[in-house]
Short mmCIF file of C-alpha atoms and ligand atoms in Angstrom, two decimals:
data_model
loop_
_atom_site.label_atom_id
_atom_site.label_comp_id
_atom_site.label_asym_id
_atom_site.label_seq_id
_atom_site.Cartn_x
_atom_site.Cartn_y
_atom_site.Cartn_z
CA MET G 26 5.85 31.10 -7.95
CA VAL G 27 5.20 34.87 -8.28
CA GLY G 28 6.56 36.18 -12.15
CA ASP G 29 10.62 34.75 -11.70
CA ARG G 30 10.64 34.49 -7.97
CA PRO G 31 10.17 31.06 -5.47
CA GLY G 32 7.25 31.35 -2.82
CA PRO G 33 7.60 30.46 0.04
CA LEU G 34 9.39 27.48 1.15
CA ALA G 35 7.00 24.44 1.57
CA ASP G 36 5.00 22.21 3.79
CA LEU G 37 8.40 19.11 3.63
CA SER G 38 6.26 16.25 4.52
CA SER G 39 3.12 18.16 1.12
CA LEU G 40 7.12 17.56 -1.29
CA ALA G 41 7.30 14.37 -0.14
CA CYS G 42 6.71 12.06 -3.05
CA GLY G 43 4.24 8.68 -1.19
CA ARG G 44 1.29 9.70 1.01
CA LEU G 45 0.90 6.69 2.87
CA THR G 46 -2.37 6.88 5.26
CA ILE G 47 -3.59 4.97 7.98
CA ASN G 48 -7.09 4.20 9.36
CA LEU G 49 -6.96 4.11 13.27
CA ALA G 50 -10.32 3.80 13.91
CA ALA G 51 -9.87 0.83 11.09
CA LEU G 52 -7.67 -0.43 13.16
CA ALA G 53 -9.35 -0.26 16.05
CA ASP G 54 -12.27 -1.77 13.90
CA ASN G 55 -10.96 -4.84 13.14
CA TYR G 56 -9.01 -5.90 16.04
CA ARG G 57 -13.26 -5.27 18.10
CA LEU G 58 -14.45 -7.59 14.93
CA LEU G 59 -11.79 -10.36 15.72
CA ALA G 60 -12.08 -10.25 19.18
CA ALA G 61 -16.17 -10.77 18.48
CA LYS G 62 -14.66 -13.19 16.07
CA ALA G 63 -12.47 -15.57 18.96
CA ALA G 64 -15.33 -14.31 21.77
CA PRO G 65 -15.56 -15.90 24.04
CA THR G 66 -12.01 -16.56 23.82
CA ALA G 67 -9.63 -13.58 24.45
CA CYS G 68 -8.19 -11.74 21.82
CA ALA G 69 -4.04 -10.49 22.01
CA ALA G 70 -2.56 -7.86 19.56
CA VAL G 71 0.60 -8.98 17.13
CA VAL G 72 2.73 -6.19 17.35
CA LYS G 73 5.84 -7.14 16.19
CA ALA G 74 8.40 -5.36 13.93
CA ASP G 75 6.81 -2.21 14.44
CA ALA G 76 3.72 -2.59 14.44
CA TYR G 77 3.11 -4.77 10.39
CA GLY G 78 5.64 -1.94 9.28
CA LEU G 79 2.30 0.66 10.87
CA GLY G 80 4.02 2.53 13.95
CA ILE G 81 4.21 0.61 17.03
CA ASP G 82 3.95 4.39 18.58
CA ARG G 83 0.07 5.42 16.98
CA VAL G 84 -0.46 1.57 16.72
CA VAL G 85 -0.68 0.04 21.18
CA PRO G 86 -3.18 3.26 22.15
CA VAL G 87 -5.79 2.18 20.21
CA LEU G 88 -5.78 -1.53 20.19
CA ALA G 89 -4.93 -0.52 24.11
CA GLN G 90 -8.26 1.39 24.10
CA ALA G 91 -10.14 -1.51 21.73
CA GLY G 92 -9.42 -3.88 24.47
CA ALA G 93 -5.99 -5.04 23.88
CA ARG G 94 -5.04 -6.53 27.01
CA VAL G 95 -2.04 -8.91 25.59
CA PHE G 96 0.38 -7.80 23.85
CA PHE G 97 3.40 -9.86 21.80
CA ALA G 98 6.08 -8.29 19.74
CA ALA G 99 9.35 -10.52 18.60
CA LEU G 100 11.78 -8.81 19.91
CA PRO G 101 12.94 -7.68 23.19
CA GLU G 102 13.51 -3.89 22.63
CA GLU G 103 10.05 -3.59 20.92
CA GLY G 104 9.10 -5.58 23.94
CA ARG G 105 10.44 -2.78 26.36
CA LYS G 106 8.67 -0.01 23.84
CA VAL G 107 5.14 -1.48 23.73
CA ARG G 108 5.97 -1.39 27.75
CA GLY G 109 6.56 1.73 27.92
CA LEU G 110 3.74 2.41 25.49
CA LEU G 111 1.35 1.29 27.85
CA ASP G 112 2.68 3.15 30.84
CA GLY G 113 2.20 5.14 29.47
CA LEU G 114 -1.02 5.87 29.15
CA GLY G 115 -1.71 3.67 32.39
CA ALA G 116 -2.84 0.40 30.86
CA THR G 117 -2.65 -2.50 32.12
CA ALA G 118 -1.98 -5.10 29.91
CA ASP G 119 1.46 -8.64 29.78
CA VAL G 120 3.39 -8.46 27.65
CA TYR G 121 4.89 -10.95 25.74
CA VAL G 122 8.22 -11.59 23.49
CA LEU G 123 8.87 -14.00 21.20
CA ALA G 124 12.15 -14.63 20.74
CA GLY G 125 12.38 -15.40 23.73
CA LEU G 126 14.76 -15.87 26.98
CA LEU G 127 18.56 -15.09 24.57
CA PRO G 128 21.36 -15.15 26.68
CA GLY G 129 21.82 -11.21 28.55
CA SER G 130 18.09 -10.29 28.00
CA GLU G 131 17.40 -10.83 31.42
CA THR G 132 17.49 -7.99 33.55
CA LEU G 133 15.35 -6.50 30.43
CA TYR G 134 12.31 -9.00 31.23
CA MET G 135 13.28 -8.90 34.79
CA ASN G 136 13.31 -4.37 35.31
CA GLU G 137 11.00 -3.89 32.70
CA SER G 138 8.11 -6.27 33.16
CA VAL G 139 8.11 -7.54 29.40
CA ILE G 140 7.27 -11.05 29.79
CA PRO G 141 9.44 -14.20 27.82
CA VAL G 142 8.27 -17.07 25.67
CA LEU G 143 10.12 -19.81 26.61
CA ASN G 144 11.62 -21.85 23.50
CA ASP G 145 14.28 -23.97 25.37
CA LEU G 146 14.35 -26.28 28.68
CA GLY G 147 17.93 -24.07 28.97
CA GLN G 148 14.71 -20.74 29.56
CA ALA G 149 13.41 -22.56 31.72
CA GLU G 150 16.17 -24.37 33.52
CA THR G 151 17.63 -20.31 34.07
CA TRP G 152 14.25 -18.62 34.65
CA ALA G 153 13.71 -20.78 37.06
CA ASN G 154 16.37 -20.20 38.23
CA LEU G 155 15.96 -16.36 38.64
CA SER G 156 13.07 -16.46 40.16
CA ALA G 157 14.83 -18.63 43.18
CA HIS G 158 16.84 -16.26 44.00
CA ARG G 159 14.44 -13.22 44.08
CA ASN G 160 12.06 -14.23 47.02
CA GLU G 161 9.68 -12.85 45.84
CA GLY G 162 7.71 -15.22 43.65
CA PRO G 163 8.10 -18.11 40.31
CA LEU G 164 9.02 -14.54 37.18
CA PRO G 165 6.24 -15.23 34.51
CA CYS G 166 6.62 -16.40 30.96
CA ALA G 167 4.97 -18.23 28.48
CA LEU G 168 5.83 -21.61 26.58
CA HIS G 169 6.43 -21.57 23.00
CA ILE G 170 5.94 -25.57 22.47
CA ASP G 171 6.85 -27.14 18.86
CA SER G 172 3.26 -28.90 17.05
CA GLY G 173 5.41 -29.29 13.91
CA MET G 174 6.52 -25.96 12.72
CA ASN G 175 9.81 -26.46 13.70
CA ARG G 176 11.31 -23.27 14.10
CA LEU G 177 10.60 -22.01 17.68
CA GLY G 178 9.84 -24.33 20.80
CA LEU G 179 10.64 -26.91 22.68
CA ASP G 180 9.61 -30.31 20.67
CA LEU G 181 7.85 -32.89 22.48
CA GLU G 182 11.17 -35.12 23.94
CA GLU G 183 11.93 -31.13 25.00
CA LEU G 184 8.16 -30.54 27.02
CA GLU G 185 9.06 -34.77 29.29
CA ARG G 186 12.38 -33.37 30.36
CA LEU G 187 10.71 -30.31 31.31
CA LEU G 188 7.07 -31.92 32.74
CA ALA G 189 9.33 -35.45 34.72
CA ARG G 190 11.41 -31.88 36.71
CA PRO G 191 8.00 -30.50 39.49
CA ASP G 192 10.35 -28.22 40.83
CA LEU G 193 11.23 -26.38 37.75
CA LEU G 194 7.20 -26.31 36.70
CA ALA G 195 6.78 -24.78 40.98
CA ALA G 196 9.36 -22.29 40.65
CA LEU G 197 8.26 -21.00 37.05
CA ASP G 198 4.54 -18.62 37.00
CA LEU G 199 3.12 -19.47 33.19
CA ARG G 200 1.09 -18.22 32.25
CA VAL G 201 0.15 -18.97 28.46
CA VAL G 202 0.96 -22.56 27.19
CA MET G 203 0.90 -21.65 22.75
CA SER G 204 1.83 -22.48 20.23
CA HIS G 205 1.95 -21.45 16.27
CA LEU G 206 0.01 -23.29 13.04
CA CYS G 207 2.06 -23.26 10.38
CA SER G 208 -0.99 -23.51 7.09
CA ALA G 209 -3.88 -22.51 8.63
CA ASP G 210 -4.00 -19.84 6.16
CA GLU G 211 -5.41 -23.38 3.92
CA PRO G 212 -8.13 -24.13 5.84
CA GLU G 213 -8.44 -28.04 4.28
CA ASN G 214 -4.11 -28.64 4.91
CA PRO G 215 -4.62 -31.79 7.40
CA LEU G 216 -0.98 -29.44 9.30
CA ASN G 217 -4.10 -27.72 11.17
CA GLN G 218 -5.54 -30.36 12.54
CA ALA G 219 -2.44 -32.38 12.98
CA GLN G 220 -0.99 -29.35 14.52
CA HIS G 221 -4.56 -29.53 16.73
CA ALA G 222 -4.03 -32.96 18.34
CA ILE G 223 -0.16 -32.48 19.00
CA PHE G 224 -0.68 -28.92 20.74
CA SER G 225 -4.75 -30.49 22.96
CA LYS G 226 -2.46 -33.01 24.37
CA VAL G 227 -0.27 -31.24 25.75
CA ILE G 228 -1.96 -28.81 26.79
CA ALA G 229 -3.71 -31.18 28.57
CA ARG G 230 -0.75 -31.80 31.19
CA LEU G 231 -0.29 -28.06 31.53
CA PRO G 232 -4.04 -27.11 32.04
CA ASN G 233 -2.74 -24.15 34.82
CA SER G 234 -1.45 -21.60 31.84
CA ALA G 235 -3.14 -19.97 29.31
CA ALA G 236 -3.74 -22.11 26.14
CA SER G 237 -2.51 -19.92 22.67
CA LEU G 238 -2.55 -21.48 18.74
CA ALA G 239 -3.90 -19.90 16.96
CA ASN G 240 -3.32 -16.66 14.72
CA SER G 241 -4.71 -14.71 12.85
CA SER G 242 -6.22 -17.33 9.82
CA GLY G 243 -6.57 -19.68 12.66
CA ILE G 244 -9.17 -17.86 14.37
CA PHE G 245 -10.97 -18.18 11.15
CA LEU G 246 -10.79 -22.55 11.61
CA GLY G 247 -13.27 -22.72 13.42
CA ALA G 248 -14.36 -22.20 17.82
CA ARG G 249 -11.89 -25.51 18.32
CA TYR G 250 -8.97 -23.92 17.31
CA HIS G 251 -9.82 -20.92 19.83
CA PHE G 252 -8.36 -21.92 23.06
CA ASP G 253 -7.82 -19.63 25.58
CA LEU G 254 -6.36 -16.50 24.10
CA ALA G 255 -5.91 -15.42 20.27
CA ARG G 256 -2.39 -13.57 18.85
CA PRO G 257 -3.87 -12.06 15.81
CA GLY G 258 -1.05 -9.77 13.82
CA VAL G 259 -1.37 -9.16 10.33
CA ALA G 260 -5.51 -9.05 10.59
CA LEU G 261 -5.31 -6.82 12.40
CA TYR G 262 -3.72 -3.87 10.04
CA GLY G 263 -5.93 -5.46 7.30
CA CYS G 264 -4.70 -7.92 4.73
CA ASN G 265 -7.31 -10.68 4.38
CA PRO G 266 -7.43 -14.08 6.70
CA THR G 267 -9.74 -15.88 3.96
CA PRO G 268 -7.24 -16.43 1.22
CA GLY G 269 -9.04 -16.70 -1.73
CA ARG G 270 -12.62 -15.48 0.19
CA PRO G 271 -14.05 -12.43 1.03
CA ASN G 272 -11.06 -10.47 2.94
CA PRO G 273 -13.24 -9.80 6.76
CA MET G 274 -11.13 -7.03 7.78
CA HIS G 275 -11.68 -3.09 7.95
CA GLN G 276 -8.42 -1.82 5.24
CA VAL G 277 -6.28 0.28 7.56
CA VAL G 278 -3.78 1.09 4.97
CA THR G 279 -3.35 3.40 1.75
CA LEU G 280 -0.09 4.04 -0.11
CA GLU G 281 -0.46 6.86 -3.00
CA GLY G 282 2.02 8.28 -4.02
CA LYS G 283 2.91 11.15 -6.21
CA ILE G 284 2.65 11.32 -10.14
CA LEU G 285 5.93 14.17 -11.29
CA GLN G 286 6.18 13.39 -14.77
CA VAL G 287 3.21 12.23 -18.38
CA ARG G 288 4.76 11.79 -21.53
CA GLY G 289 2.89 10.99 -24.20
CA ILE G 290 5.01 7.63 -26.25
CA ASP G 291 4.26 8.87 -30.67
CA ALA G 292 5.60 5.57 -32.31
CA PRO G 293 7.71 2.27 -30.94
CA GLN G 294 9.89 2.95 -27.66
CA SER G 295 10.57 0.52 -25.02
CA VAL G 296 10.51 2.22 -20.55
CA GLY G 297 12.91 1.89 -17.92
CA TYR G 298 15.95 0.29 -16.60
CA GLY G 299 16.48 -3.26 -19.60
CA ALA G 300 13.86 -1.99 -21.76
CA THR G 301 11.54 -4.53 -20.58
CA TYR G 302 8.31 -3.37 -22.18
CA ARG G 303 7.08 -2.14 -25.37
CA VAL G 304 4.68 0.99 -25.64
CA THR G 305 3.67 -0.20 -29.68
CA GLY G 306 0.60 2.37 -30.91
CA PRO G 307 0.10 5.61 -29.23
CA GLY G 308 -0.19 6.32 -25.34
CA ARG G 309 1.20 7.52 -22.19
CA ILE G 310 3.14 7.12 -19.69
CA ALA G 311 3.26 7.77 -16.00
CA THR G 312 6.04 8.06 -13.95
CA VAL G 313 5.64 8.26 -10.06
CA GLY G 314 7.98 8.99 -7.23
CA VAL G 315 8.12 5.72 -5.51
CA GLY G 316 9.92 3.60 -6.27
CA TYR G 317 11.80 -0.02 -4.61
CA ALA G 318 13.71 2.26 -2.51
CA ASP G 319 10.79 2.85 -0.49
CA GLY G 320 9.34 -0.90 -0.47
CA TYR G 321 7.46 -0.61 -3.59
CA LEU G 322 9.32 -4.21 -5.05
CA ARG G 323 11.41 -4.51 -7.76
CA SER G 324 9.11 -8.14 -7.77
CA LEU G 325 5.95 -5.69 -9.04
CA SER G 326 8.37 -4.78 -12.64
CA ASN G 327 5.31 -5.48 -15.43
CA LYS G 328 2.88 -6.38 -13.14
CA GLY G 329 2.04 -4.41 -10.86
CA ARG G 330 -1.05 -1.87 -11.54
CA ALA G 331 -2.30 1.33 -9.67
CA PHE G 332 -5.39 3.27 -9.60
CA ALA G 333 -6.86 6.54 -10.31
CA GLN G 334 -10.58 8.20 -10.83
CA GLY G 335 -11.91 4.40 -11.78
CA VAL G 336 -9.53 3.10 -13.38
CA ALA G 337 -6.70 0.66 -13.10
CA LEU G 338 -3.37 1.64 -14.54
CA PRO G 339 -0.68 -0.73 -15.44
CA LEU G 340 2.97 -0.99 -14.14
CA VAL G 341 4.95 -1.37 -17.12
CA GLY G 342 8.79 -1.55 -16.89
CA ARG G 343 10.82 -2.22 -13.80
CA VAL G 344 9.97 -0.79 -10.45
CA SER G 345 13.66 1.63 -9.83
CA MET G 346 15.01 3.41 -7.19
CA ASP G 347 12.85 5.72 -6.94
CA LEU G 348 10.29 5.99 -9.81
CA THR G 349 7.35 3.95 -11.30
CA THR G 350 5.59 3.84 -15.35
CA PHE G 351 2.01 3.75 -14.74
CA ASP G 352 0.65 2.89 -18.49
CA ILE G 353 -2.32 5.68 -18.49
CA SER G 354 -3.57 5.90 -21.63
CA ALA G 355 -6.72 4.25 -20.07
CA LEU G 356 -7.12 8.06 -18.63
CA ALA G 357 -8.30 11.13 -21.26
CA ASP G 358 -5.89 13.18 -22.17
CA ASP G 359 -5.13 15.81 -19.57
CA SER G 360 -7.15 13.91 -16.14
CA LEU G 361 -3.61 13.39 -15.22
CA LYS G 362 -1.11 15.68 -14.30
CA PRO G 363 2.01 16.14 -12.57
CA GLY G 364 1.00 16.61 -8.60
CA ASP G 365 -1.56 14.43 -9.32
CA TRP G 366 -2.56 11.28 -6.60
CA VAL G 367 -2.26 7.76 -8.11
CA GLU G 368 -3.34 4.68 -5.48
CA LEU G 369 -0.65 2.10 -5.33
CA ILE G 370 -2.06 0.18 -1.79
CA GLY G 371 -5.59 0.60 -0.45
CA ALA G 372 -9.43 0.21 -1.08
CA ASN G 373 -8.38 -0.47 -5.19
CA VAL G 374 -5.08 -2.16 -4.98
CA THR G 375 -5.20 -4.52 -2.26
CA LEU G 376 -3.00 -5.10 -0.19
CA ASP G 377 -3.11 -8.58 -0.76
CA GLU G 378 -3.24 -8.43 -4.49
CA VAL G 379 -0.10 -5.79 -3.69
CA GLY G 380 1.40 -8.57 -2.40
CA GLN G 381 0.17 -11.63 -4.58
CA ALA G 382 1.59 -9.68 -7.65
CA ALA G 383 5.27 -8.61 -6.05
CA GLY G 384 5.29 -12.70 -5.32
CA THR G 385 5.25 -12.65 -1.95
CA ILE G 386 2.11 -11.89 0.43
CA GLY G 387 1.03 -8.47 2.18
CA TYR G 388 2.63 -9.27 5.27
CA GLU G 389 5.62 -8.19 3.21
CA ILE G 390 4.08 -5.57 1.89
CA LEU G 391 3.37 -3.49 5.48
CA THR G 392 7.18 -4.17 6.67
CA ASP G 393 8.18 -2.94 3.82
CA LEU G 394 6.44 0.26 3.78
CA GLY G 395 9.11 2.98 2.61
CA ARG G 396 10.44 5.74 5.39
CA ARG G 397 10.30 8.60 2.94
CA TYR G 398 6.63 8.37 2.70
CA HIS G 399 4.85 11.04 4.50
CA ARG G 400 2.41 9.07 7.09
CA VAL G 401 -0.84 10.26 8.30
CA TYR G 402 -2.86 9.01 10.93
CA LYS G 403 -6.15 8.74 11.07
CA ASP G 404 -7.77 9.71 13.66
CA ALA G 405 -9.61 6.78 16.23
C1 PLP C 6 3.31 -13.87 13.57
C2 PLP C 6 2.77 -14.11 15.07
C3 PLP C 6 1.68 -14.46 15.09
C4 PLP C 6 1.00 -13.65 14.81
O1 PLP C 6 0.85 -14.26 12.86
P1 PLP C 6 -0.51 -13.43 11.73
O2 PLP C 6 -0.40 -14.26 10.88
O3 PLP C 6 -0.65 -11.81 11.46
O4 PLP C 6 -1.86 -13.44 12.76
C5 PLP C 6 0.95 -14.80 16.22
N1 PLP C 6 2.01 -16.19 16.50
C6 PLP C 6 3.35 -15.84 16.58
C7 PLP C 6 4.23 -17.15 17.34
C8 PLP C 6 4.01 -15.16 15.54
O5 PLP C 6 4.98 -15.36 15.22
#
């Protein structure tokens, strides 16, 4: 402002109340770290859900550059997008879609060089039939075996029926046989061993395909879980694949919230909706312009924390749609003012901590990251 005239319109991104910084160099470092940990096993990259919320169009080129040659998406549309990005780079890589050969998706898989992960015998039959009618040889696919998750994939009985059909198998270019661990983040859980045993028996009968079992945490269960292809997702983006132990990954995501107002409270009073928090002594509350509409979950109410100037600042009261309040009494007066930023996720308040405080996991914090943030990508 000059006198009583407003200044020119600011760059609107500078007016955002949340700033999300995504460190692509750390992402590349994480891919290389996981690939080294898995070696000599090959290392894919799981980029479902818009690369766990971080932006598929920025993430895929960085991972391809870092050496990823196999990508997994969840949905056909996601797979198509990954394929387009890789083609644009001139990168050769296989793109698999976990959702499988849904009715109506066949043409997309055939025309866009996206590979379906077959989840049942019917899908295997459909894909084999399409292969046969094409006269260009078997179409590529992966096969998902359910070894105990009871979520996606052929159960063992269905697998027997497939194995009893050599004609069917011969009509498929079965590149990967995969299964998924349900408790890889708990190294002591006997289900890991049980799934490993089932999967080992399965792949012994399909020896011409690459075998893939380990997600991020699975890579850290030891080399016997690596097989031929690892499939990390969340660790690429900085979550700890070894809960309870130090995080081996680099931090990729920093979320900062802008302070809109600071108020001193002298007499005992409550803060926020439902008056769930009472200020007793004199104190100061900072109101930050990030709320549950931004994926800063309401379940963080009275549980989360922010960080500024070396000090942890407790989240007090309920998280509302666009606003969250923090007790900044521990900082000197005037040390924070409107327009200043506080860390909501980052080096001091980790993704895993935020997930735990919210009663969920870092995965959900990532995939909920809001659309109103000013996103800053730090280049690899
Ligand atoms: C999501 C997913 C992964 C990646 O898991 P992370 O725990 O994020 O490493 C791997 N495989 C399958 C089948 C998945 O659904």
